[in-house]
Short mmCIF file of C-alpha atoms and ligand atoms in Angstrom, two decimals:
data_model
loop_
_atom_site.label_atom_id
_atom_site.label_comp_id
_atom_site.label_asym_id
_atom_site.label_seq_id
_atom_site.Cartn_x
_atom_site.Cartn_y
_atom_site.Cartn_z
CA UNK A 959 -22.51 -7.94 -26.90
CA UNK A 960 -20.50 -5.61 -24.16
CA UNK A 961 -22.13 -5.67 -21.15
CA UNK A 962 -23.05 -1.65 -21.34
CA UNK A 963 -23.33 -1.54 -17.46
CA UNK A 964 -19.63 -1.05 -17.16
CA UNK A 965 -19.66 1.79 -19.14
CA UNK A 966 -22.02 3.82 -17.07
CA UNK A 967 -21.48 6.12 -14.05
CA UNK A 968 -21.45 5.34 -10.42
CA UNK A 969 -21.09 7.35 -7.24
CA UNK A 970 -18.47 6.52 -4.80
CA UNK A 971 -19.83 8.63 -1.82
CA UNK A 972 -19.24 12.04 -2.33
CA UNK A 973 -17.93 11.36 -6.30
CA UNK A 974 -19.42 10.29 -9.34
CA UNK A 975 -16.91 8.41 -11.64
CA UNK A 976 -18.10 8.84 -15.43
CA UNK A 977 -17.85 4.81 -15.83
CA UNK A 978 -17.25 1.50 -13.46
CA UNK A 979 -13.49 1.29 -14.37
CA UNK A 980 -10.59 1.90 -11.80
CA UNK A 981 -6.82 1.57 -12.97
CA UNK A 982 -5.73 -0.48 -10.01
CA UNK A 983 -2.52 1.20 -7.88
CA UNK A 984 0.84 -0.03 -9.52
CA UNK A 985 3.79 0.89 -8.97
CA UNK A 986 4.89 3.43 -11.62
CA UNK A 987 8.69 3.88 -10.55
CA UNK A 988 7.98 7.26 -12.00
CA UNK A 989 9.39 9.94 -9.29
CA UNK A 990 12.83 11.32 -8.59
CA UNK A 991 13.73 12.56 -5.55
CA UNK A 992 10.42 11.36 -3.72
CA UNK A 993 8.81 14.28 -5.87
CA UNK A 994 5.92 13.53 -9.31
CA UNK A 995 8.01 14.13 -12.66
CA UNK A 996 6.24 15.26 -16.04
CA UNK A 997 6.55 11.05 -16.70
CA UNK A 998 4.34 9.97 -13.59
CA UNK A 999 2.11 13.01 -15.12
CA UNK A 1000 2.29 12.09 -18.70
CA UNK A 1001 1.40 8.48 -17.52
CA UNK A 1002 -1.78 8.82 -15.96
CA UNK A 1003 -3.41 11.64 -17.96
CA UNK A 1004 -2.73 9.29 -20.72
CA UNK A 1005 -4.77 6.63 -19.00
CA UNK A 1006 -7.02 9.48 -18.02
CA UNK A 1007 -7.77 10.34 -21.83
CA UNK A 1008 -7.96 6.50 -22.71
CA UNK A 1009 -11.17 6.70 -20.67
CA UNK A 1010 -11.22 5.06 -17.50
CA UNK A 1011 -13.70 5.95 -14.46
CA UNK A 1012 -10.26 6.66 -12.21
CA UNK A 1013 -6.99 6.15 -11.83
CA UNK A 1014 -4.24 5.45 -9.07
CA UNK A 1015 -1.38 6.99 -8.51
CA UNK A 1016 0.47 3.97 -6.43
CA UNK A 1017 2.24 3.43 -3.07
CA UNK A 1018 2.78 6.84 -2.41
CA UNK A 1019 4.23 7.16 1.62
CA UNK A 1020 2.88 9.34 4.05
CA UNK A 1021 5.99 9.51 6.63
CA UNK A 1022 9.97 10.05 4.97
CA UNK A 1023 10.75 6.42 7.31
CA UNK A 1024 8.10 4.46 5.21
CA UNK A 1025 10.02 4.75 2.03
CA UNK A 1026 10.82 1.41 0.29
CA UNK A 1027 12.27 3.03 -2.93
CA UNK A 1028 14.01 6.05 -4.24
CA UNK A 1029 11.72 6.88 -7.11
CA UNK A 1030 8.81 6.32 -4.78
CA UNK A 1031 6.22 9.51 -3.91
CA UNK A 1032 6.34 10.90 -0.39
CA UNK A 1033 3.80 12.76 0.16
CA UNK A 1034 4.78 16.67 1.80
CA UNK A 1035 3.97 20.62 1.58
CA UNK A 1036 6.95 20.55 -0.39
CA UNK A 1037 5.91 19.14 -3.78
CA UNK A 1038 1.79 20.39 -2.97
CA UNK A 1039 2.26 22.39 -6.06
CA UNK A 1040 3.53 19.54 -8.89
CA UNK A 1041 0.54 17.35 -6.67
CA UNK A 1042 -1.98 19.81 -7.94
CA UNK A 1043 -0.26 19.24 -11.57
CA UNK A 1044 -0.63 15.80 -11.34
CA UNK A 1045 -4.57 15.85 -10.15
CA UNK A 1046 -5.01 18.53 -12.85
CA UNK A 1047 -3.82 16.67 -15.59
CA UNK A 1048 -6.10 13.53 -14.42
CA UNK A 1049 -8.89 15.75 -14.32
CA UNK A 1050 -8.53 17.40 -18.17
CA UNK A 1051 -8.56 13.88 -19.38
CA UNK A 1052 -12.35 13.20 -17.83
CA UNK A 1053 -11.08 10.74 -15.10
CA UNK A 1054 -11.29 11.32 -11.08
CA UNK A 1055 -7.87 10.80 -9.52
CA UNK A 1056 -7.10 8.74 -6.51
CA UNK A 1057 -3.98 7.95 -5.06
CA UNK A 1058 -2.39 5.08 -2.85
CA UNK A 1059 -0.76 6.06 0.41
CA UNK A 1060 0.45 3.89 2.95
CA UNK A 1061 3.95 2.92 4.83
CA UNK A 1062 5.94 0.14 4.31
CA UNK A 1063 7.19 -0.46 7.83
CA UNK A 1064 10.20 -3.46 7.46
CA UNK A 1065 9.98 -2.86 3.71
CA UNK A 1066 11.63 0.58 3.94
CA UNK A 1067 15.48 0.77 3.77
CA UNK A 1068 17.67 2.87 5.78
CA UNK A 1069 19.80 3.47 2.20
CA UNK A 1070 16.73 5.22 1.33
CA UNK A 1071 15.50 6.61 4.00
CA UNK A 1072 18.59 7.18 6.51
CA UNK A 1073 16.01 5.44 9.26
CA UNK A 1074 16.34 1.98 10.38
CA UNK A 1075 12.86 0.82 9.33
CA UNK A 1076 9.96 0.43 11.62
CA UNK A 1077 7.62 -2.29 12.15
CA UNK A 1078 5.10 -3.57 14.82
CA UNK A 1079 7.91 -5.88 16.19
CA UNK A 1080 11.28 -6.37 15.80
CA UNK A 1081 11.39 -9.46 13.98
CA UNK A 1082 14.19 -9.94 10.93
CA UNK A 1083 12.55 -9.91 7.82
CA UNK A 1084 14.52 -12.13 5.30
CA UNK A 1085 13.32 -10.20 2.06
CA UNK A 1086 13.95 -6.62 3.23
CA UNK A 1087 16.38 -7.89 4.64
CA UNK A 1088 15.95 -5.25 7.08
CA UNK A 1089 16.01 -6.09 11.24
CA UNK A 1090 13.16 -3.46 12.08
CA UNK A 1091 13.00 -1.28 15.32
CA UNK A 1092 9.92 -2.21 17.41
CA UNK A 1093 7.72 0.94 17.05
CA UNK A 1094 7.03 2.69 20.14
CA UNK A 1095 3.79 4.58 21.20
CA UNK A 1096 4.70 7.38 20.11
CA UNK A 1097 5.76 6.34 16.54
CA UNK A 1098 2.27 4.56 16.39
CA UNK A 1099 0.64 8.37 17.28
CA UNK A 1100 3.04 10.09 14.20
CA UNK A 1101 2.64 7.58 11.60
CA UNK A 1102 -1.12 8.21 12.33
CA UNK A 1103 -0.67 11.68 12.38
CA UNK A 1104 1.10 11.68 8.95
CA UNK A 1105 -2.28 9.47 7.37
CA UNK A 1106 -4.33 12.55 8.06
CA UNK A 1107 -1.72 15.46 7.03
CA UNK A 1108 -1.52 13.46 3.83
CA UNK A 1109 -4.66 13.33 3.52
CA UNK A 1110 -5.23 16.87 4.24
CA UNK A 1111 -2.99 17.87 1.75
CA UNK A 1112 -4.18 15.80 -1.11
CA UNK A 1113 -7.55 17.17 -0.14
CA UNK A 1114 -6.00 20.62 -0.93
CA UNK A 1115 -4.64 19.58 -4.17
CA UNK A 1116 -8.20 18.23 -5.51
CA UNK A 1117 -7.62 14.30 -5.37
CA UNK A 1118 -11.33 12.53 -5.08
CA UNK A 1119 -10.16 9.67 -3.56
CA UNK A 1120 -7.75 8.18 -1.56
CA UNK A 1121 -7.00 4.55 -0.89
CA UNK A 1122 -5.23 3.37 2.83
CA UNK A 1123 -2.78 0.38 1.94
CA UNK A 1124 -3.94 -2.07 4.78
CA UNK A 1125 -2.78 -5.28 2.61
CA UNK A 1126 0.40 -6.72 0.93
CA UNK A 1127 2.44 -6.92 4.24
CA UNK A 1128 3.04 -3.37 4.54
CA UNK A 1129 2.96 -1.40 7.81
CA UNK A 1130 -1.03 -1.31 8.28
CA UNK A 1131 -0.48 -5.44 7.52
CA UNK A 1132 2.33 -6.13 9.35
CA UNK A 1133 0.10 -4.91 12.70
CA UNK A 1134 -2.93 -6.90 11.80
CA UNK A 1135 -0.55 -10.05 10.85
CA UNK A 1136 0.29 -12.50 13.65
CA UNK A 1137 3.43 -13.14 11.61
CA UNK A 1138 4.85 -10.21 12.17
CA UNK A 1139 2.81 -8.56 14.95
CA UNK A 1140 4.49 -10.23 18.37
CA UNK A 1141 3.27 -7.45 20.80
CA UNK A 1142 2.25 -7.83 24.12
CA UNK A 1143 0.37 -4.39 24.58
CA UNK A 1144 -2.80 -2.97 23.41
CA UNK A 1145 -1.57 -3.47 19.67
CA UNK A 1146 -0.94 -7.02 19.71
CA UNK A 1147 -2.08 -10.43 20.44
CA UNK A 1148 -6.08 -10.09 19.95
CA UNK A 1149 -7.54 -9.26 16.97
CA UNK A 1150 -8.99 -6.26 18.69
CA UNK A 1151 -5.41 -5.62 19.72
CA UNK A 1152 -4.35 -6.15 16.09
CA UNK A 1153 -6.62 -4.26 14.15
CA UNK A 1154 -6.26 -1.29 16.35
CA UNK A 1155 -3.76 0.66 14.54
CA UNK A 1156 -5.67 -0.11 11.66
CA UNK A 1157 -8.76 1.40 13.25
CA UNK A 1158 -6.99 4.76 14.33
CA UNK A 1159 -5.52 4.96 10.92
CA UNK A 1160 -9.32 4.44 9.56
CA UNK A 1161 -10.67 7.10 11.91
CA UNK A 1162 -7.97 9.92 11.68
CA UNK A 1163 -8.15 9.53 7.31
CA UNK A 1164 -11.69 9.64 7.41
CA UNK A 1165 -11.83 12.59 9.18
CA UNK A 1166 -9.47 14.25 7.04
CA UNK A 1167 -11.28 13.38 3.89
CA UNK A 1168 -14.63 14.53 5.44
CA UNK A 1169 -17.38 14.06 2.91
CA UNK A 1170 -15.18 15.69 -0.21
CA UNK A 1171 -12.51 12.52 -1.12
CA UNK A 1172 -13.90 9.12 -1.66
CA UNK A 1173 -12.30 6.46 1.16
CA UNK A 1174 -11.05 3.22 -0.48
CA UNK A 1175 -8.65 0.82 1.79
CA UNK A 1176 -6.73 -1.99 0.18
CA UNK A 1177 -6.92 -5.34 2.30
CA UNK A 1178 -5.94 -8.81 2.41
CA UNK A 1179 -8.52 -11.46 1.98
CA UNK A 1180 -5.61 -13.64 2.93
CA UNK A 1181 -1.65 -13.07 3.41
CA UNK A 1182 -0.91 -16.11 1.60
CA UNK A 1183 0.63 -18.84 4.20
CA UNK A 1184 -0.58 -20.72 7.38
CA UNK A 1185 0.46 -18.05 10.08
CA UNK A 1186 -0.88 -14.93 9.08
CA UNK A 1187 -4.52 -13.86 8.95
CA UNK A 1188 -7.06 -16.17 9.19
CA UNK A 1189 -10.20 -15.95 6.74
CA UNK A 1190 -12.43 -15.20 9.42
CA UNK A 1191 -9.94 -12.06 10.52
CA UNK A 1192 -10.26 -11.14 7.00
CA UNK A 1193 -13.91 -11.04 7.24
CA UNK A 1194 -13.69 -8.92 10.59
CA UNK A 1195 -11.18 -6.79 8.80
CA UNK A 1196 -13.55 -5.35 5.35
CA UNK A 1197 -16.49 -4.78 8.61
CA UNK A 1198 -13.97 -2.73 10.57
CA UNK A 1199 -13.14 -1.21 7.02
CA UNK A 1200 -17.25 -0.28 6.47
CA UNK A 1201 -17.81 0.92 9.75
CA UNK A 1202 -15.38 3.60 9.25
CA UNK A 1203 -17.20 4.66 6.71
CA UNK A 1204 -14.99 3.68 3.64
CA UNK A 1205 -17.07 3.99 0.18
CA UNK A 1206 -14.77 1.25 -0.89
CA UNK A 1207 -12.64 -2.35 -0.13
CA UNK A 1208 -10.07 -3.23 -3.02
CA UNK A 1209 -9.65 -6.97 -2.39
CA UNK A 1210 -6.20 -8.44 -2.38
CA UNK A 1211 -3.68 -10.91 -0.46
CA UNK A 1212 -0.37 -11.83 -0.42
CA UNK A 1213 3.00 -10.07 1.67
CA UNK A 1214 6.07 -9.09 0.36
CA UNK A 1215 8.47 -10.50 3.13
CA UNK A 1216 6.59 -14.06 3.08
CA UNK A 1217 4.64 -14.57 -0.32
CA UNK A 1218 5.44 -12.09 -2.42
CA UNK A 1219 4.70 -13.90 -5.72
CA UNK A 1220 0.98 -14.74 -4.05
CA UNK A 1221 -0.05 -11.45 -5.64
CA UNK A 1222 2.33 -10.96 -8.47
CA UNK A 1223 1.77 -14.51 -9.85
CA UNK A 1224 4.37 -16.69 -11.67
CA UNK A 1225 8.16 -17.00 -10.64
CA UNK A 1226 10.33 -14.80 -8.34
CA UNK A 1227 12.64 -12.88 -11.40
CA UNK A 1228 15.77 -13.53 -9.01
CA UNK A 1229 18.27 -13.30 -11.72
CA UNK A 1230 17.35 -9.71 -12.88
CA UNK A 1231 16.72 -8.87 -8.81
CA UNK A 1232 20.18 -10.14 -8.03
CA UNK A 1233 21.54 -8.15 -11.05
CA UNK A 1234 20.39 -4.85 -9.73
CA UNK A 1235 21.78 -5.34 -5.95
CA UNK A 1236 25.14 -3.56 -5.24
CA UNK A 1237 25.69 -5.44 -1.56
CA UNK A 1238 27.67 -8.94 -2.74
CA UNK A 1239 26.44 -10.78 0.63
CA UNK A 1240 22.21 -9.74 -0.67
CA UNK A 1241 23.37 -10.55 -4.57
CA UNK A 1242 24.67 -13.86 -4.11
CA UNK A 1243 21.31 -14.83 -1.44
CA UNK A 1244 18.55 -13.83 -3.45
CA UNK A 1245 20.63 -15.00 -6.96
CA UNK A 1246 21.05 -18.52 -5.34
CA UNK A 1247 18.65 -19.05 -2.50
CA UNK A 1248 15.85 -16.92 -3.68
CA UNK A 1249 14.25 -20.01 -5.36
CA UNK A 1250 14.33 -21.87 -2.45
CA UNK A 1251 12.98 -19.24 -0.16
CA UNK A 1252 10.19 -17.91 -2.25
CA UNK A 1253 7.05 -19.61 -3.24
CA UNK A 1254 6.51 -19.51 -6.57
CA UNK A 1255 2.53 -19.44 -7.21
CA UNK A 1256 1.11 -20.26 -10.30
CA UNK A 1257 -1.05 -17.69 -12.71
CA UNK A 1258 -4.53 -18.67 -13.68
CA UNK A 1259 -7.42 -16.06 -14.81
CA UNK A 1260 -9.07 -14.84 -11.94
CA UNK A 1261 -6.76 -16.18 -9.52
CA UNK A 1262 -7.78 -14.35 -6.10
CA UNK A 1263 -11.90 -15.55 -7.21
CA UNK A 1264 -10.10 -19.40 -6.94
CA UNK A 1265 -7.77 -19.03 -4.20
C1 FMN X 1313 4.07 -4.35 -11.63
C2 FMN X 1313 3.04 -4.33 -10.55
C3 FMN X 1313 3.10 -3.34 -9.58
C4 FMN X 1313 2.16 -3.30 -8.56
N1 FMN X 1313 2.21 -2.30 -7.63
C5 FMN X 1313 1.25 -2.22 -6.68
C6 FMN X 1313 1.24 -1.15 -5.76
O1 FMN X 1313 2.07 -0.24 -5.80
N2 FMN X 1313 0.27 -1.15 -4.84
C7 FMN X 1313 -0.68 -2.12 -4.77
O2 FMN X 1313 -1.55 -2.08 -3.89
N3 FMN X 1313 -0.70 -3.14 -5.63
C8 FMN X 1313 0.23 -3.21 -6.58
N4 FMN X 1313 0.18 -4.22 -7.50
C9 FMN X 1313 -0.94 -5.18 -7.44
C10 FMN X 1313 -2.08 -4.69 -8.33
O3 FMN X 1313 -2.65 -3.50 -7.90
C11 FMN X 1313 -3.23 -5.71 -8.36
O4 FMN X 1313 -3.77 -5.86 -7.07
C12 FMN X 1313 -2.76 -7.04 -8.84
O5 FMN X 1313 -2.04 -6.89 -10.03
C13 FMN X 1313 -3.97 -7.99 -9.08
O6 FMN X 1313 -4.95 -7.38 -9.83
P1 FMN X 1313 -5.10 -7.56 -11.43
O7 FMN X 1313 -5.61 -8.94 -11.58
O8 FMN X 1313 -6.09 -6.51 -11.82
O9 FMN X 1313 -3.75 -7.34 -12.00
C14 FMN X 1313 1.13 -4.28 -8.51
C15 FMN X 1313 1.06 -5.26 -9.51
C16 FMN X 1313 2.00 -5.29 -10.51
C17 FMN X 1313 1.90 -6.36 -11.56
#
């Protein structure tokens, strides 16, 4: 028999989701110029009508510089208008709508973004590849500051919830990560140190979403190699996550310049990768070294319950 539990409602702080379901945030590859299209909308007031509790709209960026992709969201007053479309349509179907924001730090690419990408050190990252700019104070203070007008604005165009990408080896990760955090001041070194941009994140977004929006915050339980978080930093990471009052933690693990396929599962598809890269030098790396570089990590049901 179906366990009927599922199927009944549960309140995530200040909202009540009319079953236990969440579509998970991934990547749609919906938008065109950085802006929702009627597909992206079509999309998830289909899933909407199919039933589920919520649904994500995925790896949205707060700041233009944390842009990975050119049919990725950015979130602005600009597009506030087809935003309120898009949380609309989620709504008609029965579902609450949440959306993914975060910034992908050495991820992002200057083709994209006309910014050399940002990071909490400058260390080359072979998978971007991108050779970030050490972020200054100041950088730390805006990318902060564009968490909260995001959420501000989503606020404004009736999302419930909002999730903070803290996992994956994006920005949020890449401070928390020894791997790629080498700082010497207040935001590196420690754990304190480390999880400090991740705490001033926490408290500016929560502020925003006062007690309207539902606060979710996608972490890793572990980045996937010897190097980066420890277990125990993991566990210090979902208490840092509940003191700021989150209603949710959406577990996950892996990072996208180190072990990428830790969360995907399976092998790297290099081939078709390699097929869609213009630069000859990037094509011929990832076509014939890609293997070599990138773990390949088996699928099994329920892998990040084993792992
Ligand atoms: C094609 C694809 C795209 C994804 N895009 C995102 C994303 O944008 N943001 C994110 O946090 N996770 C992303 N993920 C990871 C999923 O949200 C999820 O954590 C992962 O698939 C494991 O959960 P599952 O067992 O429910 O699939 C993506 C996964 C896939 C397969």
């Amino acid at each position: 028999m179906v366990n009927a539990k599922v199927f009944t409602p549960i309140q995530l702080g200040p909202i009540t989701l009319r079953n236990r379901t969440i579509r998970a945030a991934a990547f749609e590859g919906m938008c065109t110029n950085w802006n929702v299209t009627n597909d992206l909308i079509n999309y998830h007031r289909q899933v909407s009508d199919g039933g589920i509790g919520m649904t994500t709209v995925a790896y949205a960026s707060v700041s233009k510089d944390g842009l990975a992709f050119p049919h990725q969201l950015w979130i602005r007053d600009e597009i506030k208008s087809d935003l309120k479309k898009l949380a609309d349509a989620i709504h008609a179907g029965g579902a609450k709508a949440s959306i993914q924001i975060g910034h992908t730090g050495n991820m992002s690419k200057k083709s994209v973004t006309g910014f050399r990408p940002i990071s909490a050190s400058a260390k080359f990252n072979l998978y971007g590849p991108t050779w970030p700019r050490k972020m200054n104070l100041q950088d730390i203070k805006r990318v902060i500051h564009d968490f909260k007008k995001a959420v501000f604005l989503l606020k404004e165009c009736g999302f419930d919830a909002v999730e903070i990408h803290a996992g994956h080896g994006y920005l949020i990760s890449q401070f928390l990560s020894p791997y790629t955090n080498r700082r010497k001041d207040e935001y590196g070194g420690s754990f304190e140190n480390r999880s400090r941009f991740l705490r001033e994140v926490l408290h500016a977004v929560r502020e925003a979403a006062g007690n309207q929006m539902a606060l979710l915050v996608k972490m890793n339980m572990w980045d996937g190699f010897e190097g980066g978080i420890t277990r125990e930093e993991a566990y210090k990471t979902a208490q840092i996550i509940e003191a700021h009052g989150a209603e949710a933690i959406v577990l996950s693990g892996g990072f996208v310049s180190k072990a990428p396929m830790y969360i995907m599962r399976g092998k790297m598809p290099t081939r078709i990768m390699a097929k869609n890269i213009s630069n000859m030098v990037v094509k011929f790396l990832v076509g014939v070294l890609g293997k070599v570089f990138i773990k390949p990590y088996p699928f099994q049901e329920g892998y990040l319950l084993c792992s």
